[in-house]
């Protein structure tokens, strides 16, 4: 039932919007993990990020893609919570009161063991348009318990212009999706976080829209 | 089934014939040099098949379908412009209004309101967008933003909509119809791209504007202009109301302005340090990379035709 909802939502609504309202410049699509368990780490500027990444997958595979999302935001009211859990299929995690990390990531490990593909935005929040904020360490703790899992960095650019934080109207822009090579795990947490950050910044150089964002003066 | 004027039908069959020859040529090159990488050539020819199939399918369907199609083309071109050109976050609302100009402009085309079709973008949109921007209130970068937005709207909406208006002109060449005008314009423009490329590749020595486009040469340019002028003179009376003499002039006009359109878009890309404007058409790049010359040739050919025959 949820799978049908998901297919309908993406097939009738999200895919047409992404195709026509946005338009994607996808580079290295073949690097996208086709089967789980795998983790996609991407930068985060817009709610569209999740939709765009999921829409890269065929409808038959979309239920395999699970965005990891903040429980305090997406479970805040019961309608959004129902939609997030049943239609999008998010894995909610609690951002505050982090006590036991294995309990925290319990559902993530379940999904990985189930062969799912996790979507993680290590910046934590959408932040200022088209700027890479400091990456959070959560991704390190998550991957540490599954060091062999395929972790693929993806740079998204332009979506923060199409639908930035705090705006309700989508303005059509072509957006870049650059998929990087699988990243090996590094035991040292600052180095591991830096390797993800470096990978994302390297991919940025390929974005066609990289020059197109002008910072507003405060 | 479809009521296609005879000359236009033969022209479309001729183009399909050319594509078949191109496909066979690629196939024989691949057999001679099986180890070289032919991916881009293969993608290019495949994309040509798609583009021709879509274009012809839409052109023979009906004029209304064609007008909607050219409106969509304007939308995709404008979106590509806005995506690669620097715009401020404060411009988002203004860009939405700029997009809204597309359905309105094509409504004038569909209702054959010629005067409004001509002035809507250069006057009304031109004056309205800055006013809307004033209400947004962000003055830093105002001049640059409004300049680039209006420039993009002129090129991708006003210029491209001229192709659609060709279909609305009263038919003066019964055997070719309005369809013949569109086929003539698009064929000669794309033929010019190919001719300049081939002449440049075989004879090219003296660079014409090395700073913008290092591969463009005087030999390619002049060879292209001469070839296209001759072919255009021969083809014009068949597909358009133009006489042979006028066909020569139209050919030279299309060849020269097509070259200019090409290098203008090249300058934009060079300024932004990108190679293609998008990835919409495999092997060609973005839509702007394909219609760059058409943006210049469409209004110039239209007004030459209008001045001489309407």
XYZ file of C-alpha atoms in Angstrom:
528
model
C 0.000 0.000 0.000
C 2.711 2.496 0.992
C 4.730 1.389 -1.982
C 1.821 2.183 -4.292
C 1.429 5.616 -2.687
C 5.111 6.231 -3.192
C 5.003 5.173 -6.849
C 1.943 7.348 -7.493
C 3.422 10.359 -5.716
C 6.713 10.147 -7.591
C 5.323 9.011 -10.933
C 2.503 11.534 -11.202
C 3.856 14.454 -9.226
C 7.565 14.561 -8.431
C 9.065 13.138 -11.623
C 7.095 15.502 -13.927
C 8.048 18.512 -11.753
C 11.703 17.524 -11.686
C 11.695 16.868 -15.435
C 9.922 20.020 -16.608
C 9.823 22.501 -13.729
C 13.461 21.938 -12.896
C 15.483 19.997 -15.443
C 18.607 18.202 -14.266
C 22.160 18.154 -15.529
C 23.166 14.715 -14.249
C 26.847 13.818 -14.434
C 28.182 10.250 -13.928
C 24.784 8.658 -13.416
C 26.398 5.210 -13.710
C 28.107 5.814 -10.339
C 24.780 5.924 -8.543
C 24.451 2.773 -6.395
C 21.930 0.529 -8.128
C 21.476 -1.861 -5.231
C 21.737 -1.545 -1.485
C 23.081 -1.584 1.074
C 24.505 1.812 0.204
C 24.622 5.354 1.555
C 24.327 8.511 -0.542
C 25.776 11.597 1.136
C 24.724 14.886 -0.391
C 24.819 18.572 0.386
C 21.538 20.087 1.508
C 19.975 23.375 0.386
C 16.351 22.648 -0.305
C 13.514 20.226 0.327
C 13.880 19.448 -3.365
C 17.217 17.722 -2.671
C 15.500 14.585 -1.393
C 12.945 14.607 -4.212
C 15.592 15.052 -6.905
C 17.823 12.277 -5.552
C 14.894 9.879 -5.237
C 13.630 10.742 -8.716
C 16.943 9.552 -10.190
C 15.747 6.022 -9.415
C 13.193 4.124 -11.508
C 9.724 3.851 -9.966
C 10.246 0.151 -9.342
C 13.261 0.902 -7.126
C 12.093 4.065 -5.385
C 10.880 2.247 -2.268
C 14.501 1.147 -1.701
C 15.648 4.750 -1.240
C 15.232 5.957 2.347
C 16.007 9.559 3.353
C 17.335 9.874 6.891
C 15.549 12.886 8.364
C 15.252 14.811 11.605
C 12.401 13.548 13.764
C 11.826 16.916 15.463
C 11.115 18.533 12.078
C 9.385 15.862 10.029
C 7.360 14.271 12.827
C 6.353 17.633 14.297
C 2.723 17.418 13.210
C 0.696 14.324 12.452
C -0.077 15.116 8.791
C 3.529 15.799 7.846
C 4.558 12.803 9.946
C 2.126 10.492 8.132
C 3.268 11.814 4.763
C 6.987 11.590 5.603
C 6.766 8.071 6.999
C 4.301 6.527 4.555
C 4.725 8.328 1.251
C 8.389 9.366 1.321
C 9.506 6.553 3.613
C 11.922 8.537 5.770
C 13.950 7.057 8.592
C 13.426 9.511 11.467
C 16.331 10.185 13.804
C 16.418 12.317 16.913
C 18.813 15.235 16.657
C 18.848 16.216 20.337
C 19.491 14.054 23.393
C 21.999 11.818 21.681
C 22.822 9.167 24.224
C 23.455 5.728 22.821
C 24.554 5.883 19.185
C 23.616 2.289 18.396
C 20.040 2.946 19.501
C 20.040 6.212 17.596
C 20.994 4.541 14.321
C 19.064 1.346 14.974
C 16.588 1.911 12.150
C 19.345 2.954 9.755
C 21.147 -0.351 10.322
C 17.915 -2.256 9.896
C 17.369 -0.547 6.546
C 20.950 -1.205 5.411
C 20.641 -4.868 6.385
C 17.419 -4.918 4.407
C 19.372 -3.789 1.299
C 18.053 -0.238 1.261
C 19.853 2.878 0.030
C 20.087 5.621 2.668
C 20.067 9.304 1.777
C 21.991 11.392 4.262
C 22.594 15.115 4.358
C 25.546 15.446 6.745
C 25.139 19.234 6.964
C 22.131 18.491 9.148
C 20.052 21.441 7.981
C 19.430 23.227 4.686
C 21.392 26.355 5.633
C 22.125 29.324 3.378
C 21.471 28.805 -0.343
C 24.267 27.087 -2.255
C 26.792 27.132 0.579
C 28.292 24.018 2.072
C 27.967 24.269 5.860
C 30.243 22.354 8.222
C 29.468 18.637 8.100
C 28.178 16.957 11.243
C 29.924 13.932 12.707
C 26.862 11.701 12.702
C 27.785 10.185 9.359
C 31.115 9.004 10.807
C 29.422 7.214 13.717
C 26.893 5.646 11.381
C 29.426 4.290 8.894
C 31.829 3.167 11.652
C 29.585 0.229 12.483
C 29.315 -0.745 8.776
C 32.744 0.270 7.363
C 32.341 -1.809 4.201
C 29.140 -0.159 3.028
C 29.233 1.684 -0.311
C 29.227 5.449 0.456
C 28.690 7.684 -2.583
C 28.971 11.509 -2.436
C 26.550 13.561 -4.544
C 26.847 17.296 -5.166
C 23.582 19.117 -5.820
C 23.701 22.652 -7.125
C 21.003 25.144 -8.052
C 18.178 23.683 -5.985
C 18.727 26.309 -3.318
C 17.733 28.854 -5.948
C 14.714 26.929 -7.193
C 13.233 26.452 -3.724
C 15.328 27.904 -0.890
C 14.616 27.526 2.810
C 11.646 29.649 3.818
C 10.177 30.030 0.318
C 6.987 28.350 -0.859
C 7.101 29.106 -4.616
C 9.247 27.042 -6.943
C 11.086 29.015 -9.633
C 12.240 26.874 -12.579
C 16.012 26.426 -12.817
C 18.155 23.674 -14.259
C 20.050 22.019 -11.433
C 23.277 20.045 -11.357
C 23.573 16.562 -9.883
C 27.181 15.363 -9.873
C 27.775 11.848 -8.568
C 31.194 11.029 -7.145
C 33.166 7.829 -6.693
C 32.604 5.533 -3.733
C 34.402 6.839 -0.608
C 36.440 4.479 1.598
C 35.932 4.639 5.371
C 38.663 6.288 7.463
C 38.979 5.441 11.183
C 39.883 8.986 12.167
C 36.689 11.018 12.402
C 37.956 14.527 11.424
C 39.792 13.024 8.442
C 36.745 11.050 7.369
C 34.491 14.108 7.551
C 37.128 16.125 5.648
C 37.285 13.459 2.925
C 33.524 13.761 2.363
C 33.714 17.531 2.360
C 36.625 17.494 -0.114
C 34.807 15.064 -2.386
C 31.735 17.313 -2.491
C 33.805 20.413 -3.203
C 35.662 18.625 -6.017
C 32.360 17.670 -7.630
C 31.236 21.295 -7.417
C 33.783 22.226 -10.117
C 31.735 20.264 -12.685
C 28.478 22.094 -11.975
C 27.223 24.188 -14.884
C 25.309 26.471 -12.539
C 28.205 27.054 -10.153
C 28.736 30.676 -11.217
C 25.097 31.533 -11.330
C 24.467 32.315 -7.688
C 25.142 35.842 -6.537
C 25.272 36.435 -2.804
C 22.865 39.047 -1.551
C 24.322 41.816 0.564
C 23.093 41.834 4.101
C -4.419 11.576 -43.330
C -2.458 14.767 -42.591
C -2.926 17.614 -44.988
C 0.738 18.315 -45.722
C 1.541 20.636 -48.652
C 3.442 18.621 -51.258
C 6.689 20.626 -51.315
C 6.940 20.532 -47.529
C 6.351 16.783 -47.530
C 9.167 16.253 -50.048
C 11.441 18.519 -47.999
C 10.801 16.450 -44.875
C 11.469 13.222 -46.776
C 14.683 14.788 -48.108
C 15.849 15.608 -44.537
C 15.060 12.066 -43.387
C 17.067 10.831 -46.396
C 20.039 12.972 -45.308
C 19.832 11.483 -41.816
C 19.799 7.955 -43.225
C 22.939 8.795 -45.227
C 24.578 10.233 -42.066
C 23.730 7.085 -40.126
C 25.204 4.866 -42.854
C 28.295 7.065 -43.041
C 28.848 6.683 -39.314
C 28.330 2.944 -39.611
C 30.986 2.651 -42.323
C 33.435 4.833 -40.350
C 32.948 2.532 -37.403
C 33.681 -0.497 -39.575
C 36.882 1.070 -40.909
C 38.138 2.203 -37.496
C 36.454 -0.069 -34.969
C 38.767 0.873 -32.095
C 38.394 4.651 -32.103
C 35.852 6.261 -29.791
C 32.764 7.241 -31.784
C 30.456 7.820 -28.827
C 29.977 11.537 -29.420
C 29.290 11.177 -33.154
C 26.895 8.340 -32.439
C 25.081 10.364 -29.770
C 24.942 13.373 -32.080
C 23.319 11.468 -34.921
C 20.931 9.661 -32.566
C 19.916 12.993 -31.085
C 19.363 14.374 -34.600
C 16.955 11.511 -35.263
C 15.044 12.356 -32.086
C 14.984 16.086 -32.764
C 13.803 15.641 -36.360
C 11.180 13.077 -35.340
C 9.777 15.360 -32.627
C 9.911 18.497 -34.796
C 8.290 16.925 -37.863
C 5.716 15.069 -35.780
C 4.655 18.327 -34.148
C 4.761 20.437 -37.302
C 2.426 18.101 -39.198
C 0.049 17.686 -36.212
C -1.450 21.199 -36.231
C -0.503 24.871 -35.989
C -1.760 25.077 -32.397
C 0.385 22.110 -31.346
C 3.348 23.739 -33.103
C 2.820 27.051 -31.284
C 2.667 25.249 -27.921
C 5.838 23.386 -28.889
C 7.751 26.582 -29.709
C 6.508 28.085 -26.432
C 7.974 25.069 -24.642
C 11.212 25.583 -26.568
C 11.303 29.211 -25.370
C 10.700 28.038 -21.803
C 13.541 25.510 -21.927
C 15.899 28.053 -23.520
C 15.020 30.751 -20.971
C 15.418 28.277 -18.113
C 18.857 27.331 -19.409
C 19.827 31.011 -19.574
C 18.629 31.730 -16.052
C 20.353 28.599 -14.768
C 23.823 29.448 -16.001
C 23.710 33.251 -15.719
C 24.369 34.958 -12.397
C 21.114 35.946 -10.699
C 20.489 37.139 -7.164
C 18.223 35.375 -4.679
C 16.241 38.621 -4.734
C 15.549 38.041 -8.451
C 13.456 34.916 -7.932
C 10.122 36.777 -8.141
C 11.232 38.733 -11.204
C 12.263 35.530 -12.952
C 8.774 34.126 -12.353
C 7.292 37.147 -14.134
C 9.800 36.734 -16.937
C 8.625 33.129 -17.381
C 5.044 34.391 -17.477
C 5.939 36.431 -20.567
C 6.166 33.161 -22.545
C 2.479 32.089 -22.545
C 1.416 35.695 -23.132
C 3.785 36.199 -26.065
C 2.632 32.940 -27.674
C -0.982 33.929 -27.076
C -0.370 36.947 -29.335
C 1.108 34.529 -31.880
C -1.905 32.193 -31.660
C -4.375 35.065 -32.038
C -2.303 36.637 -34.840
C -2.079 40.019 -33.116
C 0.974 41.109 -35.083
C 1.505 44.537 -33.489
C 1.353 43.182 -29.958
C 3.554 40.234 -30.900
C 6.244 42.720 -31.962
C 6.143 45.159 -29.044
C 5.059 43.075 -26.056
C 8.559 42.060 -24.938
C 10.603 45.084 -26.060
C 8.112 47.502 -24.491
C 5.778 46.014 -21.891
C 8.006 43.328 -20.403
C 10.999 45.635 -20.709
C 9.290 48.329 -18.636
C 7.475 46.003 -16.236
C 10.336 43.823 -14.931
C 12.391 46.713 -13.480
C 9.235 48.053 -11.826
C 8.622 44.686 -10.179
C 12.275 44.607 -9.106
C 11.919 48.005 -7.461
C 9.143 46.605 -5.277
C 11.426 43.730 -4.229
C 13.727 46.494 -3.033
C 17.198 44.974 -3.469
C 19.272 47.662 -5.201
C 22.673 46.018 -4.969
C 23.363 44.432 -8.364
C 20.138 45.899 -9.802
C 21.525 47.094 -13.147
C 23.389 43.917 -13.944
C 20.479 41.695 -12.962
C 17.827 43.523 -14.941
C 20.136 43.775 -17.938
C 20.824 40.046 -18.050
C 17.203 39.064 -17.389
C 15.829 41.221 -20.184
C 18.552 40.113 -22.575
C 17.688 36.456 -21.895
C 13.967 37.105 -22.423
C 14.592 38.887 -25.734
C 16.778 36.073 -27.084
C 14.809 33.082 -25.909
C 11.227 34.370 -26.064
C 10.964 37.173 -28.643
C 13.474 35.699 -31.092
C 12.239 32.097 -30.921
C 8.569 33.143 -31.129
C 9.294 34.447 -34.645
C 9.545 30.829 -35.820
C 6.010 30.201 -34.582
C 4.667 33.371 -36.239
C 5.915 32.098 -39.626
C 3.076 29.560 -39.396
C 0.514 32.361 -38.963
C 1.458 34.423 -42.009
C -1.015 34.254 -44.919
C 0.080 31.457 -47.253
C 1.653 32.801 -50.454
C 3.300 29.622 -51.706
C 0.360 27.218 -51.859
C 2.485 24.150 -52.564
C 4.656 24.637 -49.472
C 2.283 26.331 -47.009
C 3.343 28.035 -43.771
C 5.150 24.817 -42.939
C 7.536 25.444 -45.842
C 8.767 28.698 -44.242
C 9.619 26.963 -40.958
C 11.304 24.053 -42.730
C 13.306 26.466 -44.897
C 14.480 28.563 -41.933
C 15.430 25.612 -39.737
C 17.028 23.602 -42.548
C 19.127 26.485 -43.901
C 20.214 27.493 -40.385
C 21.320 23.990 -39.414
C 22.795 23.371 -42.891
C 24.877 26.524 -42.365
C 26.214 25.177 -39.036
C 27.245 21.962 -40.774
C 28.755 23.745 -43.820
C 30.841 26.144 -41.746
C 32.060 23.185 -39.691
C 33.002 21.109 -42.752
C 34.694 23.991 -44.630
C 36.567 24.930 -41.460
C 37.633 21.345 -40.857
C 38.947 20.856 -44.423
C 40.402 24.273 -45.325
C 40.445 26.239 -42.060
C 43.664 28.186 -41.369
C 43.038 31.807 -40.381
C 41.250 32.194 -37.075
C 38.353 34.604 -37.135
C 37.832 35.351 -33.407
C 40.359 33.212 -31.492
C 39.416 34.704 -28.121
C 35.809 33.516 -28.323
C 35.878 30.435 -30.489
C 39.324 29.095 -31.388
C 37.943 26.612 -33.927
C 36.150 29.180 -36.107
C 38.097 30.207 -39.217
C 37.649 32.649 -42.100
C 37.759 29.730 -44.545
C 34.917 27.965 -42.723
C 32.877 31.139 -42.494
C 33.280 32.215 -46.138
C 32.897 28.668 -47.476
C 29.728 28.297 -45.426
C 28.264 31.619 -46.565
C 28.873 30.846 -50.263
C 27.504 27.289 -50.092
C 24.462 28.285 -48.064
C 23.706 31.291 -50.291
C 23.666 29.087 -53.416
C 21.566 26.308 -51.853
C 19.190 28.867 -50.363
C 18.640 30.523 -53.748
C 17.750 27.146 -55.219
C 15.511 26.072 -52.362
C 13.713 29.351 -51.573
C 11.224 29.431 -54.502
C 10.314 25.810 -53.738
C 9.481 26.328 -50.047
C 8.782 30.071 -49.683
C 7.287 32.999 -51.619
C 10.851 34.341 -52.155
C 12.276 34.522 -55.675
C 15.665 32.998 -56.479
C 17.353 36.386 -56.104
C 15.691 37.018 -52.771
C 16.620 33.452 -51.785
C 20.308 34.306 -52.281
C 19.932 37.323 -49.991
C 18.016 35.262 -47.399
C 20.731 32.586 -47.543
C 23.552 35.082 -46.992
C 21.549 36.689 -44.174
C 20.976 33.347 -42.455
C 24.585 32.213 -42.933
C 26.086 35.410 -41.478
C 23.603 35.861 -38.636
C 23.697 32.143 -37.777
C 27.433 32.462 -37.305
C 26.910 35.495 -35.069
C 24.281 33.717 -32.953
C 26.682 30.834 -32.480
C 29.549 33.015 -31.282
C 27.328 35.176 -29.064
C 26.244 32.084 -27.094
C 29.867 30.888 -27.142
C 30.877 34.170 -25.503
C 28.290 33.650 -22.781
C 29.650 30.180 -22.060
C 33.253 31.375 -22.179
C 32.427 34.149 -19.727
C 31.025 31.552 -17.320
C 33.844 29.059 -18.038
C 31.470 26.259 -19.024
C 31.588 24.148 -22.179
C 27.887 23.404 -22.640
C 24.810 25.245 -21.437
C 23.117 22.040 -20.282
C 22.828 18.309 -20.852
C 19.380 18.145 -22.461
C 20.511 16.824 -25.862
C 23.101 14.004 -25.683
C 26.136 14.737 -27.880
C 25.063 18.357 -28.466
C 24.915 19.759 -24.918
C 22.074 21.994 -23.848
C 19.197 23.382 -25.868
C 20.949 26.744 -26.237
C 23.933 24.987 -27.782
C 21.604 23.711 -30.507
C 19.390 26.761 -31.107
C 22.097 29.425 -30.683
C 22.200 30.252 -34.399
C 18.415 29.935 -34.804
C 17.947 32.666 -32.182
C 19.618 35.102 -34.569
C 18.379 33.760 -37.902
C 14.669 33.465 -36.992
C 13.784 37.167 -36.487
C 16.097 38.349 -39.291
C 14.685 35.881 -41.816
C 11.137 36.635 -40.649
C 11.464 40.391 -41.143
C 13.250 40.023 -44.481
C 10.389 37.843 -45.686
C 7.793 40.206 -44.196
C 9.377 43.257 -45.804
C 9.595 41.672 -49.247
C 6.209 39.888 -49.388
C 3.730 41.189 -46.814
